[in-house]
Amino acid sequence: IPLLHRASAMSRRPLSLYASPWTAPAWMKSNGDVRGKGTLKGQAGDKYHKTWANYFIKFLDEYAKHNVTFWAVTAQNEPLAALLTPPPFPTIAFTAVQQRDFVVHDLGPALARSPHRTRLIILDDQRIHLPHWAKAVLGNATAARYVAGVGVHWYLDSIVPASCSLEATHKLFPDHFLLYTEACSGFLTLR
């Protein structure tokens, strides 16, 4: 929080911060561990999903007490990478349909009821999952109303052309933004 205050004071314009969760508490996950390939217990609309959605609101509430607001949150960091990562990686696995249902029944309504004007970003994973992920989530009118945009990572960009992923998604859902939400240099050094 002190670093965010310093960065904000140094900026000529307000910062647009977004937050992305890595994992829910172990007691909410199917594998009973913050690490590994667990999903949220149960299904959208149940006590686990509603509680997890309320964690987002509590997070925003607590930061707001320190005059830090978030422009957006993502529904989950790398929801499909959970299936490929080693066991110590903290994450929650979601399919596109599971994320859609979580947005429709839990996270979308929780954000809408909250005093925060925070936007919601879906996917937050590799663009190789587009446009399928967007079709599954944004193809649902209720989910689409709650979602502002699609977050993508760049690690597997060489596998799928932008025209087949980003452009195709934009053509299908032009009212939802596409934003690179994660990248790093040197991840893949294949030549």
PDB file of C-alpha atoms in Angstrom:
ATOM      1  CA  ILE A   1       0.000   0.000   0.000  1.00  0.00           C
ATOM      2  CA  PRO A   2       2.784   2.503   0.742  1.00  0.00           C
ATOM      3  CA  LEU A   3       4.350   1.721  -2.653  1.00  0.00           C
ATOM      4  CA  LEU A   4       1.028   2.255  -4.402  1.00  0.00           C
ATOM      5  CA  HIS A   5       0.637   5.593  -2.623  1.00  0.00           C
ATOM      6  CA  ARG A   6       4.151   6.624  -3.704  1.00  0.00           C
ATOM      7  CA  ALA A   7       3.545   5.573  -7.308  1.00  0.00           C
ATOM      8  CA  SER A   8       0.228   7.411  -7.344  1.00  0.00           C
ATOM      9  CA  ALA A   9       1.851  10.568  -5.970  1.00  0.00           C
ATOM     10  CA  MET A  10       4.498  10.428  -8.701  1.00  0.00           C
ATOM     11  CA  SER A  11       1.995   9.913 -11.527  1.00  0.00           C
ATOM     12  CA  ARG A  12       0.605  12.829 -13.510  1.00  0.00           C
ATOM     13  CA  ARG A  13      -2.717  11.027 -13.847  1.00  0.00           C
ATOM     14  CA  PRO A  14      -4.604   8.517 -11.692  1.00  0.00           C
ATOM     15  CA  LEU A  15      -3.317   4.944 -11.784  1.00  0.00           C
ATOM     16  CA  SER A  16      -5.596   2.257 -13.218  1.00  0.00           C
ATOM     17  CA  LEU A  17      -4.884  -0.747 -11.024  1.00  0.00           C
ATOM     18  CA  TYR A  18      -6.242  -4.232 -11.498  1.00  0.00           C
ATOM     19  CA  ALA A  19      -5.976  -7.265  -9.243  1.00  0.00           C
ATOM     20  CA  SER A  20      -5.927 -10.947 -10.109  1.00  0.00           C
ATOM     21  CA  PRO A  21      -6.373 -13.809  -7.631  1.00  0.00           C
ATOM     22  CA  TRP A  22      -4.108 -16.826  -7.616  1.00  0.00           C
ATOM     23  CA  THR A  23      -6.015 -19.120  -5.263  1.00  0.00           C
ATOM     24  CA  ALA A  24      -8.822 -19.400  -2.776  1.00  0.00           C
ATOM     25  CA  PRO A  25      -8.187 -20.633   0.773  1.00  0.00           C
ATOM     26  CA  ALA A  26      -7.547 -24.390   1.016  1.00  0.00           C
ATOM     27  CA  TRP A  27     -10.873 -25.076   2.754  1.00  0.00           C
ATOM     28  CA  MET A  28     -12.739 -23.836  -0.356  1.00  0.00           C
ATOM     29  CA  LYS A  29     -10.831 -26.010  -2.810  1.00  0.00           C
ATOM     30  CA  SER A  30     -11.540 -29.540  -3.985  1.00  0.00           C
ATOM     31  CA  ASN A  31      -7.973 -30.676  -3.231  1.00  0.00           C
ATOM     32  CA  GLY A  32      -7.864 -29.049   0.246  1.00  0.00           C
ATOM     33  CA  ASP A  33      -4.661 -27.147  -0.613  1.00  0.00           C
ATOM     34  CA  VAL A  34      -3.911 -23.650  -1.891  1.00  0.00           C
ATOM     35  CA  ARG A  35      -1.491 -25.319  -4.284  1.00  0.00           C
ATOM     36  CA  GLY A  36      -2.205 -27.751  -7.040  1.00  0.00           C
ATOM     37  CA  LYS A  37      -4.948 -28.576  -9.431  1.00  0.00           C
ATOM     38  CA  GLY A  38      -7.999 -27.967  -7.258  1.00  0.00           C
ATOM     39  CA  THR A  39     -11.211 -26.272  -8.259  1.00  0.00           C
ATOM     40  CA  LEU A  40     -13.646 -24.438  -6.027  1.00  0.00           C
ATOM     41  CA  LYS A  41     -15.765 -26.998  -4.174  1.00  0.00           C
ATOM     42  CA  GLY A  42     -19.331 -27.424  -5.350  1.00  0.00           C
ATOM     43  CA  GLN A  43     -20.809 -25.418  -8.164  1.00  0.00           C
ATOM     44  CA  ALA A  44     -21.675 -21.828  -8.994  1.00  0.00           C
ATOM     45  CA  GLY A  45     -24.299 -20.344  -6.722  1.00  0.00           C
ATOM     46  CA  ASP A  46     -23.345 -22.431  -3.681  1.00  0.00           C
ATOM     47  CA  LYS A  47     -21.769 -21.289  -0.401  1.00  0.00           C
ATOM     48  CA  TYR A  48     -18.185 -21.794  -1.619  1.00  0.00           C
ATOM     49  CA  HIS A  49     -18.643 -19.746  -4.761  1.00  0.00           C
ATOM     50  CA  LYS A  50     -20.562 -16.991  -2.970  1.00  0.00           C
ATOM     51  CA  THR A  51     -17.917 -16.853  -0.238  1.00  0.00           C
ATOM     52  CA  TRP A  52     -15.131 -16.647  -2.830  1.00  0.00           C
ATOM     53  CA  ALA A  53     -16.972 -13.809  -4.600  1.00  0.00           C
ATOM     54  CA  ASN A  54     -17.286 -12.030  -1.258  1.00  0.00           C
ATOM     55  CA  TYR A  55     -13.510 -12.330  -0.804  1.00  0.00           C
ATOM     56  CA  PHE A  56     -13.165 -10.091  -3.876  1.00  0.00           C
ATOM     57  CA  ILE A  57     -15.434  -7.495  -2.277  1.00  0.00           C
ATOM     58  CA  LYS A  58     -13.620  -7.709   1.069  1.00  0.00           C
ATOM     59  CA  PHE A  59     -10.296  -7.227  -0.776  1.00  0.00           C
ATOM     60  CA  LEU A  60     -11.657  -4.095  -2.474  1.00  0.00           C
ATOM     61  CA  ASP A  61     -13.147  -2.855   0.817  1.00  0.00           C
ATOM     62  CA  GLU A  62      -9.871  -3.222   2.702  1.00  0.00           C
ATOM     63  CA  TYR A  63      -7.787  -1.453   0.058  1.00  0.00           C
ATOM     64  CA  ALA A  64     -10.382   1.325  -0.175  1.00  0.00           C
ATOM     65  CA  LYS A  65      -9.834   1.992   3.545  1.00  0.00           C
ATOM     66  CA  HIS A  66      -6.300   2.979   2.505  1.00  0.00           C
ATOM     67  CA  ASN A  67      -7.469   5.120  -0.439  1.00  0.00           C
ATOM     68  CA  VAL A  68      -6.457   2.508  -3.005  1.00  0.00           C
ATOM     69  CA  THR A  69      -9.099   1.675  -5.589  1.00  0.00           C
ATOM     70  CA  PHE A  70      -8.988  -0.848  -8.394  1.00  0.00           C
ATOM     71  CA  TRP A  71     -10.115  -0.180 -11.928  1.00  0.00           C
ATOM     72  CA  ALA A  72     -10.640  -3.922 -12.494  1.00  0.00           C
ATOM     73  CA  VAL A  73     -10.292  -7.446 -11.126  1.00  0.00           C
ATOM     74  CA  THR A  74      -9.857 -10.637 -13.083  1.00  0.00           C
ATOM     75  CA  ALA A  75     -12.016 -13.628 -12.230  1.00  0.00           C
ATOM     76  CA  GLN A  76      -8.934 -15.865 -11.920  1.00  0.00           C
ATOM     77  CA  ASN A  77      -5.263 -15.772 -12.900  1.00  0.00           C
ATOM     78  CA  GLU A  78      -4.488 -18.515 -15.440  1.00  0.00           C
ATOM     79  CA  PRO A  79      -7.504 -20.730 -14.795  1.00  0.00           C
ATOM     80  CA  LEU A  80      -6.378 -23.336 -17.329  1.00  0.00           C
ATOM     81  CA  ALA A  81      -2.680 -23.194 -16.504  1.00  0.00           C
ATOM     82  CA  ALA A  82      -3.653 -24.913 -13.272  1.00  0.00           C
ATOM     83  CA  LEU A  83      -4.020 -28.088 -15.269  1.00  0.00           C
ATOM     84  CA  LEU A  84      -0.445 -27.841 -16.583  1.00  0.00           C
ATOM     85  CA  THR A  85       1.488 -26.512 -13.613  1.00  0.00           C
ATOM     86  CA  PRO A  86       3.514 -28.405 -11.043  1.00  0.00           C
ATOM     87  CA  PRO A  87       1.806 -29.222  -7.715  1.00  0.00           C
ATOM     88  CA  PRO A  88       3.334 -26.312  -5.699  1.00  0.00           C
ATOM     89  CA  PHE A  89       1.741 -23.654  -7.942  1.00  0.00           C
ATOM     90  CA  PRO A  90      -1.086 -21.821  -6.082  1.00  0.00           C
ATOM     91  CA  THR A  91      -4.139 -21.679  -8.307  1.00  0.00           C
ATOM     92  CA  ILE A  92      -7.770 -22.568  -8.957  1.00  0.00           C
ATOM     93  CA  ALA A  93      -8.736 -24.434 -12.122  1.00  0.00           C
ATOM     94  CA  PHE A  94     -11.759 -23.150 -14.056  1.00  0.00           C
ATOM     95  CA  THR A  95     -13.147 -24.103 -17.435  1.00  0.00           C
ATOM     96  CA  ALA A  96     -14.768 -21.355 -19.475  1.00  0.00           C
ATOM     97  CA  VAL A  97     -18.214 -22.687 -18.546  1.00  0.00           C
ATOM     98  CA  GLN A  98     -17.318 -22.796 -14.840  1.00  0.00           C
ATOM     99  CA  GLN A  99     -16.016 -19.225 -15.013  1.00  0.00           C
ATOM    100  CA  ARG A 100     -19.158 -18.112 -16.850  1.00  0.00           C
ATOM    101  CA  ASP A 101     -21.366 -19.646 -14.180  1.00  0.00           C
ATOM    102  CA  PHE A 102     -19.261 -18.105 -11.379  1.00  0.00           C
ATOM    103  CA  VAL A 103     -19.611 -14.696 -13.046  1.00  0.00           C
ATOM    104  CA  VAL A 104     -23.368 -15.098 -13.604  1.00  0.00           C
ATOM    105  CA  HIS A 105     -24.326 -16.450 -10.176  1.00  0.00           C
ATOM    106  CA  ASP A 106     -21.689 -15.109  -7.810  1.00  0.00           C
ATOM    107  CA  LEU A 107     -18.948 -12.661  -8.800  1.00  0.00           C
ATOM    108  CA  GLY A 108     -20.943 -10.483 -11.188  1.00  0.00           C
ATOM    109  CA  PRO A 109     -23.821  -9.882  -8.761  1.00  0.00           C
ATOM    110  CA  ALA A 110     -21.405  -9.365  -5.820  1.00  0.00           C
ATOM    111  CA  LEU A 111     -19.501  -6.669  -7.711  1.00  0.00           C
ATOM    112  CA  ALA A 112     -22.731  -5.059  -8.931  1.00  0.00           C
ATOM    113  CA  ARG A 113     -24.109  -4.870  -5.363  1.00  0.00           C
ATOM    114  CA  SER A 114     -20.871  -3.512  -3.931  1.00  0.00           C
ATOM    115  CA  PRO A 115     -20.055   0.185  -3.630  1.00  0.00           C
ATOM    116  CA  HIS A 116     -17.013  -0.330  -5.893  1.00  0.00           C
ATOM    117  CA  ARG A 117     -16.983   0.696  -9.529  1.00  0.00           C
ATOM    118  CA  THR A 118     -14.510  -2.062 -10.323  1.00  0.00           C
ATOM    119  CA  ARG A 119     -14.706  -3.717 -13.743  1.00  0.00           C
ATOM    120  CA  LEU A 120     -14.478  -7.453 -14.331  1.00  0.00           C
ATOM    121  CA  ILE A 121     -11.999  -9.136 -16.684  1.00  0.00           C
ATOM    122  CA  ILE A 122     -12.371 -12.770 -17.748  1.00  0.00           C
ATOM    123  CA  LEU A 123      -9.865 -15.387 -18.966  1.00  0.00           C
ATOM    124  CA  ASP A 124      -6.549 -13.809 -17.807  1.00  0.00           C
ATOM    125  CA  ASP A 125      -4.716 -16.687 -19.495  1.00  0.00           C
ATOM    126  CA  GLN A 126      -3.130 -17.503 -22.878  1.00  0.00           C
ATOM    127  CA  ARG A 127      -4.754 -16.134 -26.025  1.00  0.00           C
ATOM    128  CA  ILE A 128      -4.690 -19.668 -27.430  1.00  0.00           C
ATOM    129  CA  HIS A 129      -7.989 -20.095 -25.540  1.00  0.00           C
ATOM    130  CA  LEU A 130      -9.674 -17.442 -27.695  1.00  0.00           C
ATOM    131  CA  PRO A 131     -12.222 -17.098 -29.125  1.00  0.00           C
ATOM    132  CA  HIS A 132     -13.623 -20.241 -27.416  1.00  0.00           C
ATOM    133  CA  TRP A 133     -13.374 -18.785 -23.889  1.00  0.00           C
ATOM    134  CA  ALA A 134     -15.049 -15.534 -24.905  1.00  0.00           C
ATOM    135  CA  LYS A 135     -17.831 -17.403 -26.712  1.00  0.00           C
ATOM    136  CA  ALA A 136     -18.531 -19.510 -23.631  1.00  0.00           C
ATOM    137  CA  VAL A 137     -18.608 -16.561 -21.233  1.00  0.00           C
ATOM    138  CA  LEU A 138     -19.631 -13.523 -23.279  1.00  0.00           C
ATOM    139  CA  GLY A 139     -22.062 -15.583 -25.354  1.00  0.00           C
ATOM    140  CA  ASN A 140     -24.203 -15.609 -22.221  1.00  0.00           C
ATOM    141  CA  ALA A 141     -26.107 -12.304 -22.080  1.00  0.00           C
ATOM    142  CA  THR A 142     -26.090 -12.165 -18.274  1.00  0.00           C
ATOM    143  CA  ALA A 143     -22.351 -12.797 -18.018  1.00  0.00           C
ATOM    144  CA  ALA A 144     -21.663 -10.295 -20.811  1.00  0.00           C
ATOM    145  CA  ARG A 145     -23.425  -7.549 -18.831  1.00  0.00           C
ATOM    146  CA  TYR A 146     -21.062  -8.074 -15.887  1.00  0.00           C
ATOM    147  CA  VAL A 147     -17.841  -8.380 -17.914  1.00  0.00           C
ATOM    148  CA  ALA A 148     -15.880  -5.403 -19.237  1.00  0.00           C
ATOM    149  CA  GLY A 149     -13.173  -7.257 -21.114  1.00  0.00           C
ATOM    150  CA  VAL A 150     -10.872 -10.193 -21.736  1.00  0.00           C
ATOM    151  CA  GLY A 151      -7.380 -10.468 -20.255  1.00  0.00           C
ATOM    152  CA  VAL A 152      -4.711 -12.371 -22.178  1.00  0.00           C
ATOM    153  CA  HIS A 153      -1.135 -13.490 -21.533  1.00  0.00           C
ATOM    154  CA  TRP A 154       1.518 -13.607 -24.221  1.00  0.00           C
ATOM    155  CA  TYR A 155       3.518 -16.735 -23.398  1.00  0.00           C
ATOM    156  CA  LEU A 156       2.069 -18.952 -26.130  1.00  0.00           C
ATOM    157  CA  ASP A 157       1.451 -16.254 -28.754  1.00  0.00           C
ATOM    158  CA  SER A 158       3.701 -17.966 -31.313  1.00  0.00           C
ATOM    159  CA  ILE A 159       1.336 -20.956 -31.368  1.00  0.00           C
ATOM    160  CA  VAL A 160      -1.773 -19.126 -32.557  1.00  0.00           C
ATOM    161  CA  PRO A 161      -1.898 -16.075 -34.840  1.00  0.00           C
ATOM    162  CA  ALA A 162      -3.516 -12.906 -33.512  1.00  0.00           C
ATOM    163  CA  SER A 163      -6.025 -13.023 -36.386  1.00  0.00           C
ATOM    164  CA  CYS A 164      -7.354 -16.378 -35.137  1.00  0.00           C
ATOM    165  CA  SER A 165      -7.540 -15.340 -31.494  1.00  0.00           C
ATOM    166  CA  LEU A 166      -7.600 -11.613 -30.762  1.00  0.00           C
ATOM    167  CA  GLU A 167      -9.112 -10.410 -34.031  1.00  0.00           C
ATOM    168  CA  ALA A 168     -11.694 -13.194 -34.084  1.00  0.00           C
ATOM    169  CA  THR A 169     -12.696 -12.396 -30.501  1.00  0.00           C
ATOM    170  CA  HIS A 170     -12.926  -8.656 -31.194  1.00  0.00           C
ATOM    171  CA  LYS A 171     -15.175  -9.284 -34.202  1.00  0.00           C
ATOM    172  CA  LEU A 172     -17.493 -11.430 -32.077  1.00  0.00           C
ATOM    173  CA  PHE A 173     -17.526  -9.104 -29.042  1.00  0.00           C
ATOM    174  CA  PRO A 174     -16.529  -5.578 -30.137  1.00  0.00           C
ATOM    175  CA  ASP A 175     -17.969  -3.969 -26.999  1.00  0.00           C
ATOM    176  CA  HIS A 176     -15.558  -5.845 -24.707  1.00  0.00           C
ATOM    177  CA  PHE A 177     -11.917  -4.796 -24.538  1.00  0.00           C
ATOM    178  CA  LEU A 178      -8.913  -7.103 -25.007  1.00  0.00           C
ATOM    179  CA  LEU A 179      -5.998  -6.367 -22.686  1.00  0.00           C
ATOM    180  CA  TYR A 180      -2.640  -8.035 -22.191  1.00  0.00           C
ATOM    181  CA  THR A 181      -2.623  -8.576 -18.431  1.00  0.00           C
ATOM    182  CA  GLU A 182       0.595 -10.549 -17.998  1.00  0.00           C
ATOM    183  CA  ALA A 183       3.906 -10.927 -19.791  1.00  0.00           C
ATOM    184  CA  CYS A 184       7.556 -11.394 -18.987  1.00  0.00           C
ATOM    185  CA  SER A 185      10.747 -11.498 -20.963  1.00  0.00           C
ATOM    186  CA  GLY A 186      12.760 -14.691 -21.316  1.00  0.00           C
ATOM    187  CA  PHE A 187       9.983 -17.132 -20.417  1.00  0.00           C
ATOM    188  CA  LEU A 188      10.459 -19.191 -23.574  1.00  0.00           C
ATOM    189  CA  THR A 189      13.859 -19.139 -25.208  1.00  0.00           C
ATOM    190  CA  LEU A 190      13.035 -21.452 -28.117  1.00  0.00           C
ATOM    191  CA  ARG A 191      14.645 -20.425 -31.387  1.00  0.00           C
TER     192      ARG A 191
END
